[in-house]
Short mmCIF file of C-alpha atoms in Angstrom, two decimals:
data_model
loop_
_atom_site.label_atom_id
_atom_site.label_comp_id
_atom_site.label_asym_id
_atom_site.label_seq_id
_atom_site.Cartn_x
_atom_site.Cartn_y
_atom_site.Cartn_z
CA MET F 20 0.79 -0.25 0.11
CA ALA F 21 1.06 3.64 -0.57
CA LEU F 22 2.21 6.07 1.92
CA GLU F 23 -0.94 8.51 1.41
CA LEU F 24 -0.77 11.91 2.05
CA TYR F 25 -4.70 13.74 2.80
CA LEU F 26 -4.20 17.33 1.32
CA ASP F 27 -5.87 20.53 0.63
CA LEU F 28 -3.37 23.62 -0.77
CA PHE F 29 -5.16 25.75 0.36
CA SER F 30 -3.25 24.97 3.53
CA GLN F 31 0.23 25.93 4.79
CA PRO F 32 1.78 22.17 6.74
CA ALA F 33 -0.82 20.63 3.96
CA ARG F 34 1.93 22.76 1.21
CA SER F 35 5.58 22.25 2.94
CA VAL F 36 4.36 18.08 3.08
CA TYR F 37 3.41 18.13 -0.22
CA ILE F 38 6.37 20.52 -1.80
CA PHE F 39 9.14 18.17 0.99
CA ALA F 40 7.38 15.25 -0.75
CA LYS F 41 7.38 15.90 -4.02
CA ILE F 42 11.24 17.91 -4.17
CA ASN F 43 12.70 13.83 -2.51
CA ASN F 44 10.58 12.01 -5.15
CA ILE F 45 9.36 10.64 -1.46
CA LYS F 46 6.10 8.70 -3.98
CA PHE F 47 2.42 8.96 -2.84
CA ASP F 48 -0.80 9.41 -2.97
CA PHE F 49 -2.31 12.29 -2.56
CA LYS F 50 -6.25 12.46 -1.02
CA LYS F 51 -7.19 15.54 -2.16
CA ILE F 52 -9.54 16.56 1.49
CA THR F 53 -11.80 19.59 0.08
CA LEU F 54 -11.33 21.64 3.87
CA PHE F 55 -14.00 24.74 1.99
CA ALA F 56 -16.09 21.77 1.36
CA GLY F 57 -16.43 20.75 4.88
CA GLU F 58 -14.86 17.31 3.84
CA GLN F 59 -12.14 17.18 7.91
CA TYR F 60 -15.60 17.61 9.59
CA GLY F 61 -16.98 14.19 7.87
CA ASP F 62 -16.82 10.33 9.05
CA GLU F 63 -14.67 9.09 6.89
CA TYR F 64 -11.75 11.13 7.12
CA GLY F 65 -12.98 11.47 10.88
CA LYS F 66 -11.26 7.74 10.95
CA ILE F 67 -7.44 9.80 9.13
CA ASN F 68 -7.25 12.34 11.90
CA MET F 69 -9.45 13.00 15.10
CA MET F 70 -8.06 16.61 14.54
CA ARG F 71 -10.03 17.14 11.88
CA LYS F 72 -6.94 18.97 9.90
CA VAL F 73 -4.39 18.53 7.63
CA PRO F 74 -1.94 17.46 6.55
CA ALA F 75 -2.24 13.64 7.05
CA MET F 76 -0.65 10.93 6.58
CA ARG F 77 -0.85 7.47 6.40
CA ASP F 78 1.52 5.05 6.26
CA GLY F 79 0.45 1.43 6.33
CA GLU F 80 -1.13 1.14 9.27
CA PHE F 81 0.66 4.06 11.26
CA TYR F 82 -1.51 6.88 11.23
CA LEU F 83 0.34 10.35 11.68
CA ALA F 84 -1.19 13.81 11.63
CA GLU F 85 1.22 17.42 11.94
CA SER F 86 3.23 18.10 8.77
CA ILE F 87 6.76 18.88 11.23
CA ALA F 88 6.34 15.34 12.60
CA ILE F 89 4.79 13.85 8.93
CA MET F 90 8.49 15.98 8.05
CA MET F 91 10.89 14.75 10.28
CA TYR F 92 9.34 10.71 10.40
CA LEU F 93 8.92 11.20 5.83
CA SER F 94 13.54 12.44 5.88
CA GLU F 95 14.35 9.71 8.18
CA LYS F 96 12.15 7.06 6.13
CA PHE F 97 12.79 8.29 2.74
CA GLN F 98 16.84 8.86 4.31
CA THR F 99 16.02 12.31 2.13
CA PRO F 100 19.94 14.54 2.18
CA ASP F 101 21.23 15.81 5.08
CA HIS F 102 20.37 19.58 4.41
CA TRP F 103 16.93 18.98 5.27
CA TYR F 104 17.16 17.73 8.19
CA PRO F 105 20.82 18.03 9.42
CA THR F 106 22.55 15.17 11.89
CA ASP F 107 25.04 17.96 12.51
CA ILE F 108 23.52 18.27 16.67
CA GLN F 109 23.88 22.52 16.30
CA LYS F 110 22.32 22.44 12.91
CA ARG F 111 19.47 20.40 14.03
CA ALA F 112 18.81 22.58 16.59
CA ARG F 113 18.46 25.62 14.63
CA VAL F 114 16.06 24.40 12.07
CA ASN F 115 13.87 22.29 16.07
CA GLU F 116 14.61 26.01 17.36
CA TYR F 117 12.49 27.76 14.09
CA LEU F 118 10.20 25.50 13.49
CA SER F 119 9.31 25.02 17.20
CA TRP F 120 8.67 29.68 17.99
CA GLN F 121 6.66 30.11 14.20
CA HIS F 122 3.40 27.92 15.47
CA THR F 123 3.13 30.87 17.72
CA ALA F 124 4.70 33.29 15.85
CA VAL F 125 4.64 33.77 11.27
CA ARG F 126 2.39 30.99 11.74
CA MET F 127 -0.63 32.62 13.55
CA HIS F 128 -0.04 35.47 12.10
CA GLY F 129 0.17 35.06 8.82
CA THR F 130 -3.18 33.32 9.20
CA ARG F 131 -4.73 35.81 10.73
CA VAL F 132 -4.29 38.52 8.24
CA PHE F 133 -4.93 36.36 5.36
CA TRP F 134 -8.61 35.59 7.46
CA LEU F 135 -9.63 39.36 8.64
CA ARG F 136 -7.89 40.89 4.45
CA LEU F 137 -9.92 38.01 2.45
CA MET F 138 -11.97 35.71 4.42
CA ILE F 139 -13.83 37.26 6.72
CA PRO F 140 -14.90 40.02 4.44
CA LYS F 141 -15.40 38.60 1.22
CA MET F 142 -16.16 34.84 2.78
CA LEU F 143 -18.27 35.73 5.83
CA GLY F 144 -19.30 38.76 4.58
CA GLU F 145 -18.62 40.59 8.12
CA GLU F 146 -16.60 43.81 8.41
CA VAL F 147 -12.84 43.47 9.56
CA PRO F 148 -13.00 46.23 12.74
CA LYS F 149 -9.56 48.42 11.62
CA ASP F 150 -7.64 48.71 14.29
CA LYS F 151 -7.97 44.92 14.60
CA MET F 152 -6.72 44.97 10.73
CA ALA F 153 -4.21 47.20 12.41
CA ALA F 154 -3.09 44.61 14.94
CA ALA F 155 -2.80 41.60 13.12
CA LEU F 156 -0.89 43.33 10.51
CA GLU F 157 1.82 44.98 13.21
CA ASP F 158 2.55 41.12 14.75
CA LEU F 159 2.71 39.26 11.11
CA ASP F 160 4.93 42.63 10.47
CA GLY F 161 7.61 42.38 14.14
CA SER F 162 7.15 37.72 13.32
CA LEU F 163 8.73 39.20 9.72
CA GLN F 164 11.24 41.30 11.38
CA LEU F 165 12.83 38.45 13.94
CA ILE F 166 12.67 36.41 11.01
CA GLU F 167 14.91 38.10 9.52
CA GLU F 168 16.45 39.73 12.63
CA LYS F 169 17.10 36.80 14.40
CA PHE F 170 16.48 33.38 12.35
CA LEU F 171 18.66 34.73 9.33
CA GLN F 172 20.67 37.41 9.93
CA ASP F 173 23.71 37.35 7.13
CA ARG F 174 22.72 33.32 6.42
CA PRO F 175 20.93 32.77 2.94
CA PHE F 176 19.20 30.05 4.59
CA ILE F 177 18.21 29.44 8.41
CA ALA F 178 20.23 26.87 9.19
CA GLY F 179 22.72 27.96 7.04
CA ASN F 180 23.89 27.41 3.32
CA ASP F 181 21.27 25.67 2.25
CA ILE F 182 17.57 24.69 2.90
CA SER F 183 15.98 23.18 4.98
CA LEU F 184 12.43 21.96 6.27
CA ALA F 185 12.82 25.77 8.21
CA ASP F 186 12.51 27.49 5.44
CA LEU F 187 10.30 25.81 3.59
CA VAL F 188 7.67 26.04 6.77
CA ALA F 189 8.40 29.84 6.91
CA ILE F 190 8.07 30.40 2.67
CA VAL F 191 4.60 28.33 3.23
CA GLU F 192 3.57 30.19 6.05
CA ILE F 193 4.63 33.87 4.84
CA MET F 194 3.06 33.12 1.46
CA GLN F 195 -0.86 33.37 3.04
CA PRO F 196 -1.35 36.57 4.38
CA VAL F 197 -0.35 36.99 -0.13
CA GLY F 198 -2.22 35.24 -0.74
CA SER F 199 -5.17 37.81 0.22
CA GLY F 200 -3.34 40.41 -0.98
CA LEU F 201 -0.65 41.56 0.66
CA ASP F 202 2.34 42.10 -0.20
CA VAL F 203 4.82 40.71 2.27
CA PHE F 204 8.48 41.10 0.54
CA GLU F 205 7.46 45.10 -0.73
CA LYS F 206 10.27 46.78 1.24
CA ARG F 207 11.90 43.96 2.80
CA PRO F 208 14.56 43.53 0.16
CA LYS F 209 16.64 40.90 2.72
CA LEU F 210 13.45 38.90 3.22
CA SER F 211 12.74 38.97 -1.05
CA GLY F 212 16.28 37.45 -1.48
CA TRP F 213 15.99 34.57 0.30
CA ARG F 214 12.85 34.10 -0.82
CA ASN F 215 14.46 33.76 -4.05
CA ARG F 216 16.86 31.56 -2.95
CA VAL F 217 14.32 28.77 -1.32
CA ARG F 218 11.88 28.47 -4.56
CA ALA F 219 14.90 28.24 -7.07
CA ALA F 220 15.95 25.14 -4.22
CA ILE F 221 12.42 23.95 -4.23
CA GLY F 222 11.98 24.22 -7.89
CA PRO F 223 10.10 27.53 -9.34
CA GLU F 224 7.38 25.04 -11.05
CA LEU F 225 7.10 22.93 -8.27
CA PHE F 226 6.94 25.70 -5.77
CA ASP F 227 4.29 27.64 -7.94
CA GLU F 228 2.26 25.20 -7.97
CA ALA F 229 2.58 23.90 -5.05
CA HIS F 230 1.23 27.58 -4.77
CA GLN F 231 -1.16 28.16 -7.15
CA ILE F 232 -4.52 27.67 -4.92
CA ILE F 233 -3.59 30.21 -2.72
CA LEU F 234 -2.41 32.85 -5.22
CA SER F 235 -5.22 32.61 -6.15
CA ALA F 236 -8.31 33.28 -3.35
CA GLN F 237 -8.45 36.22 -4.53
CA GLU F 238 -10.47 34.96 -7.31
CA MET F 239 -12.10 32.55 -6.17
CA VAL F 240 -13.76 33.96 -3.37
CA LYS F 241 -15.73 35.41 -6.12
CA SER F 242 -17.29 32.33 -6.73
CA MET F 243 -16.87 29.92 -3.90
CA ASP F 244 -19.80 29.33 -2.30
CA GLY F 245 -19.84 31.08 1.15
CA SER F 246 -22.15 28.58 2.59
CA THR F 247 -20.57 26.08 3.77
CA LEU F 248 -18.29 28.23 6.16
CA GLN F 249 -21.72 29.92 7.88
CA PRO F 250 -22.22 27.16 10.45
CA PHE F 251 -18.50 27.90 11.40
CA LYS F 252 -18.87 32.04 11.71
CA PRO F 253 -18.42 32.54 15.41
CA LYS F 254 -15.94 30.07 16.10
CA ILE F 255 -13.92 31.96 12.96
CA LEU F 256 -14.84 35.05 14.06
CA ARG F 257 -14.14 34.39 17.68
CA LEU F 258 -10.90 32.53 16.68
CA PHE F 259 -10.07 35.43 14.91
CA LEU F 260 -11.22 38.68 15.49
CA MET A 8 52.83 26.65 29.21
CA GLY A 9 51.33 29.72 30.97
CA LEU A 10 48.21 30.91 30.75
CA PRO A 11 48.19 34.92 30.05
CA GLU A 12 48.23 35.77 33.39
CA GLY A 13 43.66 36.23 34.26
CA GLN A 14 42.68 33.72 31.65
CA THR A 15 41.72 29.97 33.23
CA LEU A 16 42.00 27.10 31.21
CA GLN A 17 37.55 26.19 30.22
CA LEU A 18 38.10 22.42 32.17
CA ASP A 19 34.24 21.88 31.47
CA THR A 20 33.04 22.23 27.63
CA MET A 21 29.62 19.83 29.06
CA THR A 22 27.71 22.12 31.17
CA VAL A 23 24.74 24.55 29.72
CA GLU A 24 24.12 27.25 31.01
CA LEU A 25 20.37 27.13 31.01
CA PHE A 26 18.41 30.83 31.78
CA LEU A 27 15.45 30.01 33.40
CA ASP A 28 12.57 31.59 35.50
CA LEU A 29 9.36 28.02 37.08
CA HIS A 30 7.21 31.11 36.35
CA SER A 31 7.54 29.16 32.67
CA GLN A 32 6.13 26.17 31.23
CA PRO A 33 8.56 25.30 29.22
CA CYS A 34 10.86 26.55 31.75
CA ARG A 35 9.71 24.45 34.07
CA ALA A 36 10.02 21.58 31.99
CA VAL A 37 13.56 22.14 30.27
CA TYR A 38 14.55 21.92 34.05
CA LEU A 39 12.59 19.01 35.15
CA PHE A 40 14.92 17.17 32.11
CA ALA A 41 17.58 18.05 32.78
CA LYS A 42 17.33 17.72 36.59
CA LYS A 43 16.10 14.12 36.00
CA ALA A 44 18.44 13.29 32.98
CA ASN A 45 21.49 14.15 35.27
CA ILE A 46 22.50 16.97 32.47
CA PRO A 47 25.26 19.53 34.30
CA PHE A 48 24.42 23.15 33.88
CA GLU A 49 24.29 26.05 35.38
CA TYR A 50 20.58 27.58 36.72
CA LYS A 51 21.11 31.37 35.48
CA LYS A 52 17.73 32.55 36.92
CA VAL A 53 16.15 35.06 35.06
CA ASP A 54 13.16 37.29 37.02
CA LEU A 55 9.92 37.85 35.33
CA ALA A 56 8.12 39.83 36.88
CA SER A 57 11.36 42.69 37.71
CA GLY A 58 11.40 42.71 34.43
CA GLU A 59 14.75 41.22 34.10
CA GLN A 60 14.02 39.68 30.79
CA TYR A 61 13.47 43.39 28.48
CA GLY A 62 16.67 44.27 30.54
CA GLU A 63 20.09 45.15 27.91
CA GLU A 64 22.16 41.76 29.95
CA PHE A 65 19.51 39.94 28.62
CA GLY A 66 18.55 40.72 25.20
CA GLN A 67 22.34 40.02 24.48
CA ILE A 68 21.63 35.95 25.37
CA SER A 69 18.48 36.61 22.97
CA MET A 70 17.32 39.10 21.53
CA VAL A 71 13.96 37.35 21.95
CA ARG A 72 13.46 38.44 25.29
CA LYS A 73 11.65 34.67 26.43
CA VAL A 74 13.01 31.87 29.05
CA PRO A 75 14.02 29.43 28.37
CA VAL A 76 17.48 30.00 26.46
CA LEU A 77 20.08 27.76 26.41
CA ARG A 78 23.94 28.75 26.14
CA ASP A 79 26.29 26.13 24.96
CA GLY A 80 29.61 28.09 24.85
CA ASP A 81 28.83 30.12 22.60
CA PHE A 82 26.13 28.60 20.73
CA ILE A 83 22.68 30.12 22.52
CA LEU A 84 19.18 28.37 21.23
CA THR A 85 15.75 29.17 22.54
CA GLU A 86 12.57 27.43 22.43
CA SER A 87 12.16 24.63 25.29
CA ILE A 88 11.16 22.20 22.56
CA ALA A 89 14.41 22.86 21.20
CA ILE A 90 16.13 22.59 23.78
CA LEU A 91 15.13 19.58 24.83
CA MET A 92 15.98 17.87 21.64
CA TYR A 93 19.28 19.25 22.12
CA LEU A 94 20.06 18.68 25.64
CA ALA A 95 18.62 14.67 25.07
CA GLU A 96 21.49 14.46 21.85
CA LYS A 97 24.57 15.43 23.55
CA PHE A 98 23.98 13.84 26.87
CA SER A 99 22.42 10.28 25.42
CA THR A 100 19.54 10.60 27.82
CA PRO A 101 17.99 7.41 27.57
CA ASP A 102 16.35 6.57 24.82
CA HIS A 103 12.84 7.03 25.91
CA TRP A 104 12.67 10.39 26.09
CA TYR A 105 13.43 10.68 22.42
CA PRO A 106 12.96 7.49 20.50
CA ALA A 107 15.12 7.06 18.18
CA GLU A 108 12.98 4.37 16.75
CA SER A 109 10.59 6.23 14.06
CA GLN A 110 7.34 5.95 14.69
CA LYS A 111 7.68 6.20 18.34
CA ARG A 112 10.07 9.21 17.59
CA ALA A 113 6.76 10.93 14.66
CA ARG A 114 4.24 10.32 18.25
CA VAL A 115 6.51 12.60 20.16
CA ASN A 116 7.12 15.12 17.43
CA GLU A 117 3.06 14.64 16.78
CA TYR A 118 2.57 16.03 20.05
CA LEU A 119 5.24 18.37 21.11
CA SER A 120 4.14 20.14 17.54
CA TRP A 121 0.28 19.77 18.12
CA GLN A 122 -0.22 20.73 22.31
CA HIS A 123 1.57 24.87 21.05
CA LYS A 124 -1.30 26.06 19.69
CA ALA A 125 -3.45 24.14 22.50
CA ILE A 126 -3.06 22.57 25.99
CA ARG A 127 -0.06 25.37 25.42
CA GLU A 128 -2.22 28.21 24.48
CA SER A 129 -6.08 27.89 26.38
CA GLY A 130 -3.75 26.36 29.09
CA SER A 131 -1.35 29.75 29.29
CA LYS A 132 -4.29 32.17 28.60
CA ILE A 133 -6.36 30.75 31.78
CA PHE A 134 -3.42 31.53 34.03
CA TRP A 135 -2.82 35.17 32.36
CA PHE A 136 -6.87 35.97 32.69
CA ARG A 137 -7.29 34.57 36.43
CA ALA A 138 -3.94 35.43 37.90
CA MET A 139 -3.15 39.01 35.89
CA VAL A 140 -5.56 40.31 34.14
CA PRO A 141 -7.99 40.86 36.90
CA LEU A 142 -4.17 43.02 38.69
CA LEU A 143 -3.90 45.16 35.38
CA THR A 144 -6.90 46.25 34.64
CA GLY A 145 -8.47 46.49 38.09
CA ALA A 146 -11.34 43.70 37.09
CA PRO A 147 -11.72 40.27 36.50
CA VAL A 148 -11.29 39.50 33.26
CA ASP A 149 -15.57 39.00 30.73
CA GLN A 150 -16.65 35.86 30.90
CA GLU A 151 -17.20 35.04 27.68
CA ARG A 152 -13.69 35.70 27.08
CA MET A 153 -12.58 33.25 29.65
CA ASP A 154 -15.82 30.84 29.20
CA SER A 155 -14.29 31.00 26.27
CA ALA A 156 -10.96 29.90 27.32
CA VAL A 157 -12.42 26.98 29.21
CA GLU A 158 -13.67 26.09 26.46
CA ASP A 159 -11.11 25.68 24.39
CA LEU A 160 -9.18 23.45 27.63
CA THR A 161 -11.91 21.62 27.89
CA SER A 162 -11.49 20.40 24.32
CA SER A 163 -7.31 20.34 23.66
CA LEU A 164 -7.92 18.29 26.90
CA THR A 165 -10.98 16.01 25.66
CA ILE A 166 -8.34 15.14 22.47
CA PHE A 167 -5.46 14.73 24.97
CA GLU A 168 -7.09 11.69 26.38
CA GLU A 169 -8.69 10.57 23.24
CA LYS A 170 -5.95 10.48 21.27
CA PHE A 171 -2.47 10.76 22.62
CA LEU A 172 -3.32 9.06 26.13
CA GLN A 173 -6.06 7.15 24.99
CA LYS A 174 -5.14 3.72 27.49
CA THR A 175 -1.64 3.87 27.43
CA SER A 176 0.51 4.67 30.33
CA PHE A 177 2.04 8.05 28.71
CA ILE A 178 1.64 9.44 25.11
CA ILE A 179 3.88 7.17 23.53
CA GLY A 180 3.25 3.74 25.35
CA GLN A 181 4.36 1.98 28.16
CA ASP A 182 7.85 5.02 28.47
CA ILE A 183 7.26 8.63 29.92
CA SER A 184 9.02 10.24 26.46
CA LEU A 185 9.60 14.46 26.67
CA ALA A 186 6.10 15.20 25.49
CA ASP A 187 4.30 13.70 28.72
CA LEU A 188 6.93 15.96 30.38
CA VAL A 189 5.96 19.42 28.39
CA ALA A 190 2.31 18.42 28.68
CA ILE A 191 2.54 18.34 32.34
CA VAL A 192 4.00 21.48 33.31
CA GLU A 193 1.45 23.23 30.63
CA LEU A 194 -1.45 21.74 32.71
CA MET A 195 0.18 23.43 35.93
CA GLN A 196 -0.36 26.09 34.98
CA PRO A 197 -4.05 26.29 35.35
CA VAL A 198 -3.40 24.82 38.82
CA GLY A 199 -1.82 27.38 39.97
CA THR A 200 -4.90 29.35 39.50
CA GLY A 201 -6.74 27.11 41.54
CA LEU A 202 -8.42 25.85 38.70
CA ASP A 203 -8.21 21.84 38.60
CA VAL A 204 -7.79 20.25 35.62
CA PHE A 205 -7.90 17.41 36.71
CA GLU A 206 -11.53 16.68 38.36
CA GLY A 207 -14.04 14.59 35.91
CA ARG A 208 -11.41 13.50 35.12
CA PRO A 209 -10.05 10.30 36.59
CA LEU A 210 -7.61 9.94 33.30
CA LEU A 211 -6.12 12.45 32.86
CA GLY A 212 -5.56 11.97 37.10
CA GLU A 213 -4.06 9.02 36.90
CA TRP A 214 -1.78 9.72 34.37
CA ARG A 215 -0.53 12.82 36.67
CA ASP A 216 0.07 10.49 39.16
CA ARG A 217 2.29 7.81 36.86
CA VAL A 218 4.54 11.10 35.19
CA LYS A 219 5.39 12.43 39.18
CA LYS A 220 5.55 9.14 40.21
CA GLU A 221 8.61 8.79 37.21
CA LEU A 222 9.82 12.09 37.78
CA GLY A 223 10.24 12.41 41.56
CA GLU A 224 7.96 13.53 43.38
CA SER A 225 9.83 15.84 45.09
CA LEU A 226 11.15 17.30 41.53
CA PHE A 227 8.16 17.54 40.50
CA ASP A 228 6.68 19.82 43.66
CA GLU A 229 10.47 21.77 44.02
CA ALA A 230 9.99 22.64 40.07
CA HIS A 231 6.58 23.71 40.43
CA HIS A 232 6.53 25.60 43.61
CA VAL A 233 5.94 28.85 42.87
CA ILE A 234 3.41 28.56 40.97
CA MET A 235 1.54 26.28 43.21
CA HIS A 236 1.87 30.10 44.76
CA ALA A 237 0.44 31.85 41.84
CA HIS A 238 -1.39 34.45 43.61
CA THR A 239 1.51 35.78 45.16
CA LEU A 240 2.41 37.39 42.16
CA PRO A 241 0.22 40.12 41.76
CA GLN A 242 1.66 42.06 45.62
CA GLU A 243 5.62 40.77 43.44
CA LEU A 244 4.44 42.48 40.80
CA GLU A 245 3.43 45.68 42.58
CA ASP A 246 6.62 45.20 45.20
CA LYS A 247 8.51 45.37 42.33
CA GLY A 248 7.11 49.28 41.01
CA MET A 249 6.62 46.89 37.27
CA LEU A 250 2.91 46.72 37.26
CA GLU A 251 2.95 49.82 35.02
CA PHE A 252 6.19 48.85 32.66
CA LEU A 253 4.44 45.25 32.34
CA LYS A 254 0.63 46.15 32.21
CA PRO A 255 1.15 47.50 27.86
CA ARG A 256 3.59 44.48 27.34
CA LEU A 257 1.13 41.95 28.86
CA LYS A 258 -2.07 43.33 27.04
CA LYS A 259 -1.08 43.14 24.18
CA LEU A 260 -0.10 39.52 24.22
CA PHE A 261 -3.12 38.41 25.68
CA ASN A 262 -4.60 40.18 23.76
#
């Protein structure tokens, strides 16, 4: 039985797992879970991942959630090139440090900006107070600043000279607010330079393919049926506003 | 061989420095692990209630201005999870803490990843809402926000019991690992404010007892002493004249 990856490329962590598997030629069955159709709430998917999130992995009888755990598992199982998750203890620590920090930093802030700028006004028809939007942008800005000043500094990639899981996880998160029409790279030459290096290291075709859905989000919401999200509106508003 | 005057030869390359304040959950995880696994370290206290993390000296250690931090010679590392993994590797701690076997390790990684935005987040919020907000604003936190945080914690605890614990003794099976350590310190945070998260959850209570026993009751209690006396924090902050300084910073964190 082939490895199964349950993904929706709208989701940042699904993108990182997708890119990682593709770039390392890991054979897998792409099991699409359409989040906006609520597929994650179905009985079927509940058996795969009771947390009802993507990505999820199935390797025979072994089920695993959490993109970071999945990528670490795949890197070991498929003996991917060392630079992705270096064996050198200090380089690995740098990767682990970023992967830990980002959950409640750039991931949280980028997701919030995406929802406040695009999904809440356009799909849920709810106006977003200016002060909330400003606060969300400020938080995102703070995270991006820290990425430049602490995690990158004068290095080409987070862990040094080569791309690692840290850069992969970083880029997919940063692309989320970009999908809402916010150019986070404008006025940030260091971040842009890094983005270009990451895209080149991943391969422009694969990078663009993985990000096609999120980058067409603004177009998609025009024709998407917002009714599937309505039942979740109170929860969404509570989460992001 | 003579060394230039004033210089000492550093023979001990194995002792690391750990910058900690045991009010902080991730500091407790690092502290408990280092003590339990007999890792040689120098305890460098960072007094959060005095705002030491905002001082220039600490800023030189870490620009993120949070604890815990590890310093190993010239190498400085933040993020408790990264620190725990670094220590496990550097000091070749017993395998069960962070198993080499890939599926077991994946289960630890899965928990450590999930918990940031689950138990850690809602447990921290409850701590701040109950212990700090009334002090900062002069009024209890609005009931809706409190109920919301308790609801989130409750959902997380249900997932914890149903997915992560299930019927096993510890998160990944028969042995304690970094996952249990990180879990227990986070759960103790709301407990420090008087909210007994274990009440009505016998499975969780039994797991807590097993973890305490594995770590050693006195070590566990020692690590949790300050948080269990969190009710003295407000007075401490006031005595140290830190209220006005901390207010805007704390507001931002928990708005």
